[in-house]
Structures are given as C-alpha cells and as structure tokens.
Amino acid sequence: MTATAVYDDLLAECADLDALVSGLTPSGWALPTPADGWTIAHQIAHLSWTDRHAALAATDPEAFTRLIAETTDPMAMVAAGADPAAHPHGPLEPWRRSREEVVDALRALPPGARIPWFGPPMAGPSMATARLMETWAHGQDVADALRTTREPTHRLRHVAHIAVRARDYAHHVNGTPPPAIPIRVELTAPTGETWTWGPGDAPEKITGLALDFCLLAVRRRHPDDLDLHATGPAAAHWLTIAQAFAGPPGPGRRPGQDTAHAPSTH
C-alpha cells in the first residue's frame, strides 16, 4: 500500500466520524461515551489535540521534542487536551483543521524522515496509520454513545496491521515475555477476502473477523464477545492482551459490555 493511500484513508476515516457528529445538538455533544468521564465532545477534542501535536512533530520536531522534555506528567497533558472547554465554540471545526494540517505535514515529509513522538520516532506513513487507528478507536466510542453501528471498511487493515506489529509491545506492557515462535493471523475482511500476517506454517494461529480483531486491539470489546479463535497457548494468551496503541492497557471492557458506559483505555 502506498503512502498516498494511507493518507487518503486517514482523511476518509476522519470524514466518516465527522458525519456521525456534524449534526449533533449541544445535548448530543454532551452524551457520555464508554471512556470514563468523557463525552462525545471530549473524544473529538482529544483527536483535535493529538492531530495538532502530530502536525507539530512533523513540521517542527525540535519544538515538539522540547515540549515533551518539559512535560512532567504526559497523561495529565493528554487529559487536558481532551477538555472541551478549550474549544468554546465546540471541537468540531478545530478538529477539521488539525486533521488536514497533520495530513498536509506528513505528505510534505521527505522520504525516510522520522518524526519524534510520545513513543519511538515514526515515519510519515506509520504516523498516518497510527492516527487512523486512533480515529477509528475513538469513533467506536462515539458510535457506542450514539447507539449506532458503523459499516466496516478496508481501512480496518491498517488497524489490524498495527496490532500484529505490536504483539511484542503488548506483552511488554503487560509484563509477560513475548513468545519466541511466530503466530499466523488470518482475518476475514469486510469484503470477504482474507488478510494474513505471519508464515503459513506457523505453529500457532489466530483466525476470525477483521472487525473483531480490531475491536479487540483497541480494547473496545471483551474477547468473549468477539468471533476470534486461537490455536495454541501463545495465540490464546495474545488474545487476552492484544493492543494496537501505546501506553498502559487499562481495564478494557467487561463481557457483554458492547455499548455500556464503562471505562475505556485510550
């Protein structure tokens, strides 16, 4: 997949979420989402804040690095960035601007450039993939708050790819050693085709719906509520800790808690 396709997919993912929230009334913006203490306005304010900082990292890496060096509590900074009070006229227009800014900044990067971030530095396409993953994850919180079902798209492949690449990281943040063996992942895409990662002769395997694997990886559903199957103990354990995002895993969702208001993690 080309970098241009990733950037286009990020904008498309943003547009789909925009369509969910653009017609909301003030009471709609104030609806609670499954993220503890966050309304829909918090969700969009957070995306705006993160996109703005990603654009800064891409256009002025020195300024972004100084900002991080001066931050004593990154989680508090993230929480403050989600405060809708920072947007007296609502977070929608700031988010529309910031998501265009980050895509423009990423497109302008020279090939091979690395961008500083809260975790390891990333290339432009990787940053775009991460932004798409986070937009989709927070979009799920918004959809749950609105009691609506989103149509899965080919863009889920980006989310699944991050989750597969982050297998060892998921073990690290959960305090368990990564398995030394490869694990095959075979997911049924929304189109019916099969997406695969890992060698075909891997001793262990995960199979199921791409949508469900992505919901698991952003910890928006409990494994018991998803159509995923593991062959082998390492694959089974991975399903209990999989995550596509950086930071602590958090509590996730309880079984049967598809749209209930309960703590999320990202």
Short mmCIF file of C-alpha atoms in Angstrom, two decimals:
data_model
loop_
_atom_site.label_atom_id
_atom_site.label_comp_id
_atom_site.label_asym_id
_atom_site.label_seq_id
_atom_site.Cartn_x
_atom_site.Cartn_y
_atom_site.Cartn_z
CA MET A 1 0.00 0.00 0.00
CA THR A 2 1.41 3.40 -0.96
CA ALA A 3 1.89 6.29 1.46
CA THR A 4 -0.63 8.28 -0.54
CA ALA A 5 -3.25 5.60 0.06
CA VAL A 6 -2.59 5.71 3.81
CA TYR A 7 -3.03 9.48 3.91
CA ASP A 8 -6.20 9.27 1.84
CA ASP A 9 -7.54 6.54 4.13
CA LEU A 10 -6.84 8.67 7.20
CA LEU A 11 -8.86 11.53 5.75
CA ALA A 12 -11.65 9.13 4.80
CA GLU A 13 -11.75 7.72 8.33
CA CYS A 14 -11.97 11.25 9.71
CA ALA A 15 -14.77 12.08 7.27
CA ASP A 16 -16.81 9.07 8.40
CA LEU A 17 -16.52 10.13 12.04
CA ASP A 18 -17.26 13.73 11.08
CA ALA A 19 -20.54 12.54 9.54
CA LEU A 20 -21.51 10.96 12.88
CA VAL A 21 -21.02 14.14 14.88
CA SER A 22 -21.58 17.05 12.50
CA GLY A 23 -25.32 17.19 13.11
CA LEU A 24 -25.24 16.81 16.89
CA THR A 25 -27.09 19.21 19.12
CA PRO A 26 -25.45 20.51 22.32
CA SER A 27 -27.11 17.69 24.24
CA GLY A 28 -25.70 15.21 21.73
CA TRP A 29 -22.17 16.51 22.21
CA ALA A 30 -22.68 16.07 25.95
CA LEU A 31 -23.59 12.37 25.69
CA PRO A 32 -21.32 10.16 27.80
CA THR A 33 -19.14 7.65 25.96
CA PRO A 34 -17.66 4.39 27.27
CA ALA A 35 -14.45 6.25 28.18
CA ASP A 36 -14.88 7.09 31.84
CA GLY A 37 -15.76 10.77 32.24
CA TRP A 38 -15.56 11.54 28.52
CA THR A 39 -18.43 12.89 26.46
CA ILE A 40 -18.53 12.90 22.67
CA ALA A 41 -17.07 16.42 22.86
CA HIS A 42 -14.12 15.05 24.84
CA GLN A 43 -13.50 12.40 22.19
CA ILE A 44 -13.33 14.90 19.32
CA ALA A 45 -11.33 17.42 21.38
CA HIS A 46 -8.80 14.68 22.09
CA LEU A 47 -8.45 13.82 18.41
CA SER A 48 -8.00 17.50 17.59
CA TRP A 49 -5.31 17.87 20.24
CA THR A 50 -3.43 14.76 19.12
CA ASP A 51 -3.59 15.65 15.43
CA ARG A 52 -2.33 19.13 16.21
CA HIS A 53 0.64 17.71 18.12
CA ALA A 54 1.36 15.21 15.34
CA ALA A 55 1.45 18.10 12.88
CA LEU A 56 3.85 19.96 15.17
CA ALA A 57 6.10 16.90 15.40
CA ALA A 58 6.19 16.66 11.61
CA THR A 59 6.77 20.36 10.91
CA ASP A 60 8.91 21.38 13.91
CA PRO A 61 10.43 18.31 15.54
CA GLU A 62 12.68 20.41 17.78
CA ALA A 63 9.70 22.26 19.25
CA PHE A 64 7.84 19.01 19.81
CA THR A 65 10.87 17.43 21.49
CA ARG A 66 11.21 20.43 23.81
CA LEU A 67 7.53 20.17 24.68
CA ILE A 68 7.87 16.53 25.67
CA ALA A 69 11.06 17.19 27.63
CA GLU A 70 9.28 19.88 29.64
CA THR A 71 6.28 17.65 30.41
CA THR A 72 6.39 16.02 33.84
CA ASP A 73 3.05 14.20 33.52
CA PRO A 74 2.26 13.11 29.94
CA MET A 75 -1.06 11.51 30.93
CA ALA A 76 -2.21 14.75 32.55
CA MET A 77 -1.24 16.62 29.39
CA VAL A 78 -3.29 14.21 27.29
CA ALA A 79 -6.27 14.56 29.64
CA ALA A 80 -6.06 18.34 29.48
CA GLY A 81 -6.00 18.16 25.70
CA ALA A 82 -9.36 16.38 25.74
CA ASP A 83 -11.09 19.12 27.73
CA PRO A 84 -13.89 20.56 25.55
CA ALA A 85 -13.59 23.81 27.50
CA ALA A 86 -10.53 24.55 25.37
CA HIS A 87 -12.94 24.98 22.43
CA PRO A 88 -15.63 27.48 23.43
CA HIS A 89 -17.27 27.16 20.00
CA GLY A 90 -17.06 23.38 20.00
CA PRO A 91 -14.27 20.96 19.00
CA LEU A 92 -15.52 20.08 15.51
CA GLU A 93 -14.00 22.93 13.50
CA PRO A 94 -10.64 22.74 15.34
CA TRP A 95 -10.53 19.02 14.60
CA ARG A 96 -11.35 19.60 10.94
CA ARG A 97 -8.40 21.99 10.74
CA SER A 98 -5.95 19.86 12.70
CA ARG A 99 -6.58 16.65 10.75
CA GLU A 100 -5.94 18.49 7.46
CA GLU A 101 -2.82 20.04 8.97
CA VAL A 102 -1.36 16.70 10.02
CA VAL A 103 -2.00 15.06 6.63
CA ASP A 104 -0.51 18.05 4.79
CA ALA A 105 2.53 17.93 7.09
CA LEU A 106 3.01 14.20 6.59
CA ARG A 107 2.67 14.42 2.82
CA ALA A 108 5.39 17.10 2.78
CA LEU A 109 7.96 14.99 4.61
CA PRO A 110 10.96 13.80 2.59
CA PRO A 111 11.22 10.03 2.08
CA GLY A 112 12.75 8.29 5.07
CA ALA A 113 12.15 11.15 7.50
CA ARG A 114 11.45 10.11 11.09
CA ILE A 115 9.06 12.02 13.34
CA PRO A 116 9.52 12.27 17.11
CA TRP A 117 6.53 11.11 19.12
CA PHE A 118 5.50 10.10 22.63
CA GLY A 119 6.92 6.66 21.88
CA PRO A 120 9.60 5.75 19.33
CA PRO A 121 10.07 8.04 16.29
CA MET A 122 7.96 7.11 13.28
CA ALA A 123 8.00 7.52 9.53
CA GLY A 124 5.23 9.58 7.95
CA PRO A 125 3.11 6.63 6.74
CA SER A 126 3.41 4.98 10.17
CA MET A 127 2.23 8.16 11.86
CA ALA A 128 -0.73 8.32 9.46
CA THR A 129 -1.57 4.70 10.24
CA ALA A 130 -1.44 5.42 13.96
CA ARG A 131 -3.68 8.46 13.54
CA LEU A 132 -6.16 6.36 11.55
CA MET A 133 -6.16 3.68 14.25
CA GLU A 134 -6.83 6.21 16.99
CA THR A 135 -9.52 7.97 14.98
CA TRP A 136 -11.27 4.66 14.37
CA ALA A 137 -10.99 3.67 18.04
CA HIS A 138 -12.43 6.92 19.34
CA GLY A 139 -15.02 6.78 16.60
CA GLN A 140 -16.15 3.49 18.13
CA ASP A 141 -16.67 5.25 21.45
CA VAL A 142 -18.75 7.88 19.68
CA ALA A 143 -20.76 5.23 17.82
CA ASP A 144 -21.40 3.39 21.10
CA ALA A 145 -22.58 6.60 22.74
CA LEU A 146 -24.96 7.21 19.84
CA ARG A 147 -26.10 3.55 19.85
CA THR A 148 -25.26 3.21 16.19
CA THR A 149 -23.35 0.61 14.16
CA ARG A 150 -20.63 1.66 11.76
CA GLU A 151 -20.05 -0.09 8.45
CA PRO A 152 -16.61 -1.75 8.49
CA THR A 153 -14.30 -0.79 5.62
CA HIS A 154 -10.99 -1.84 4.06
CA ARG A 155 -9.34 0.71 6.37
CA LEU A 156 -9.51 -1.86 9.16
CA ARG A 157 -6.43 -3.43 7.60
CA HIS A 158 -4.37 -0.52 8.95
CA VAL A 159 -5.66 -1.12 12.47
CA ALA A 160 -5.06 -4.85 12.27
CA HIS A 161 -1.55 -4.31 10.90
CA ILE A 162 -0.59 -2.13 13.86
CA ALA A 163 -2.00 -4.71 16.27
CA VAL A 164 0.02 -7.50 14.66
CA ARG A 165 3.20 -5.41 14.64
CA ALA A 166 2.62 -4.50 18.31
CA ARG A 167 2.42 -8.10 19.56
CA ASP A 168 5.69 -7.95 21.48
CA TYR A 169 4.83 -4.49 22.81
CA ALA A 170 1.53 -5.80 24.18
CA HIS A 171 3.43 -8.45 26.10
CA HIS A 172 5.89 -5.85 27.38
CA VAL A 173 3.24 -3.51 28.82
CA ASN A 174 1.50 -6.46 30.42
CA GLY A 175 4.69 -7.78 31.99
CA THR A 176 4.85 -11.06 30.08
CA PRO A 177 7.69 -12.26 27.83
CA PRO A 178 6.87 -12.32 24.11
CA PRO A 179 6.73 -15.83 22.66
CA ALA A 180 9.72 -16.88 20.58
CA ILE A 181 7.50 -18.52 17.97
CA PRO A 182 5.70 -16.81 15.08
CA ILE A 183 1.91 -16.64 15.18
CA ARG A 184 -0.15 -16.70 11.98
CA VAL A 185 -3.05 -14.25 11.79
CA GLU A 186 -5.83 -14.86 9.27
CA LEU A 187 -8.68 -12.36 9.27
CA THR A 188 -11.83 -12.16 7.17
CA ALA A 189 -12.02 -8.67 5.69
CA PRO A 190 -15.29 -6.77 5.26
CA THR A 191 -15.17 -7.67 1.56
CA GLY A 192 -14.88 -11.38 2.34
CA GLU A 193 -11.24 -11.72 1.33
CA THR A 194 -8.63 -12.99 3.79
CA TRP A 195 -5.91 -10.78 5.23
CA THR A 196 -2.88 -12.64 6.55
CA TRP A 197 0.23 -11.97 8.62
CA GLY A 198 2.94 -14.41 9.61
CA PRO A 199 4.23 -17.58 7.95
CA GLY A 200 1.69 -20.07 6.69
CA ASP A 201 3.38 -22.88 8.61
CA ALA A 202 3.48 -21.03 11.95
CA PRO A 203 2.83 -23.41 14.86
CA GLU A 204 0.06 -21.23 16.28
CA LYS A 205 -2.71 -19.21 14.69
CA ILE A 206 -5.44 -16.60 15.26
CA THR A 207 -8.45 -16.53 12.94
CA GLY A 208 -11.68 -14.57 12.82
CA LEU A 209 -13.30 -11.37 11.61
CA ALA A 210 -11.02 -8.41 10.93
CA LEU A 211 -13.57 -6.14 12.62
CA ASP A 212 -13.48 -8.21 15.79
CA PHE A 213 -9.68 -8.36 15.86
CA CYS A 214 -9.55 -4.58 15.53
CA LEU A 215 -12.16 -4.05 18.27
CA LEU A 216 -10.07 -6.30 20.48
CA ALA A 217 -6.83 -4.50 19.65
CA VAL A 218 -8.21 -1.09 20.59
CA ARG A 219 -9.85 -2.70 23.65
CA ARG A 220 -13.37 -1.61 22.76
CA ARG A 221 -14.82 -5.12 23.21
CA HIS A 222 -14.11 -8.03 25.52
CA PRO A 223 -12.58 -11.14 23.88
CA ASP A 224 -15.58 -13.24 24.96
CA ASP A 225 -17.86 -11.10 22.79
CA LEU A 226 -15.83 -11.46 19.60
CA ASP A 227 -15.62 -14.02 16.81
CA LEU A 228 -11.92 -14.83 17.20
CA HIS A 229 -10.27 -18.22 17.56
CA ALA A 230 -6.80 -19.13 18.79
CA THR A 231 -4.85 -22.30 18.07
CA GLY A 232 -2.11 -22.77 20.66
CA PRO A 233 -1.40 -21.30 24.11
CA ALA A 234 0.68 -18.33 22.95
CA ALA A 235 -2.02 -17.27 20.48
CA ALA A 236 -4.70 -17.69 23.15
CA HIS A 237 -2.75 -15.54 25.58
CA TRP A 238 -2.19 -12.87 22.95
CA LEU A 239 -5.95 -12.51 22.55
CA THR A 240 -6.18 -11.55 26.23
CA ILE A 241 -3.63 -8.71 25.98
CA ALA A 242 -3.62 -7.53 22.33
CA GLN A 243 -3.48 -3.78 21.86
CA ALA A 244 -2.69 -1.50 18.94
CA PHE A 245 -1.98 1.69 20.90
CA ALA A 246 0.91 2.91 23.03
CA GLY A 247 0.60 3.24 26.79
CA PRO A 248 -0.89 1.17 29.58
CA PRO A 249 -3.56 -1.34 28.57
CA GLY A 250 -6.19 -0.17 31.06
CA PRO A 251 -9.14 -2.29 32.16
CA GLY A 252 -10.87 -2.66 28.79
CA ARG A 253 -14.50 -3.81 28.65
CA ARG A 254 -16.28 -6.46 30.65
CA PRO A 255 -18.02 -9.39 28.88
CA GLY A 256 -21.34 -8.37 27.37
CA GLN A 257 -20.48 -4.69 27.66
CA ASP A 258 -20.86 -3.85 23.99
CA THR A 259 -22.29 -0.38 24.41
CA ALA A 260 -22.49 0.10 28.17
CA HIS A 261 -20.80 3.12 29.69
CA ALA A 262 -17.69 1.70 31.29
CA PRO A 263 -14.02 2.65 31.39
CA SER A 264 -12.14 2.51 28.13
CA THR A 265 -8.39 2.77 27.80
CA HIS A 266 -7.14 5.14 25.12
#
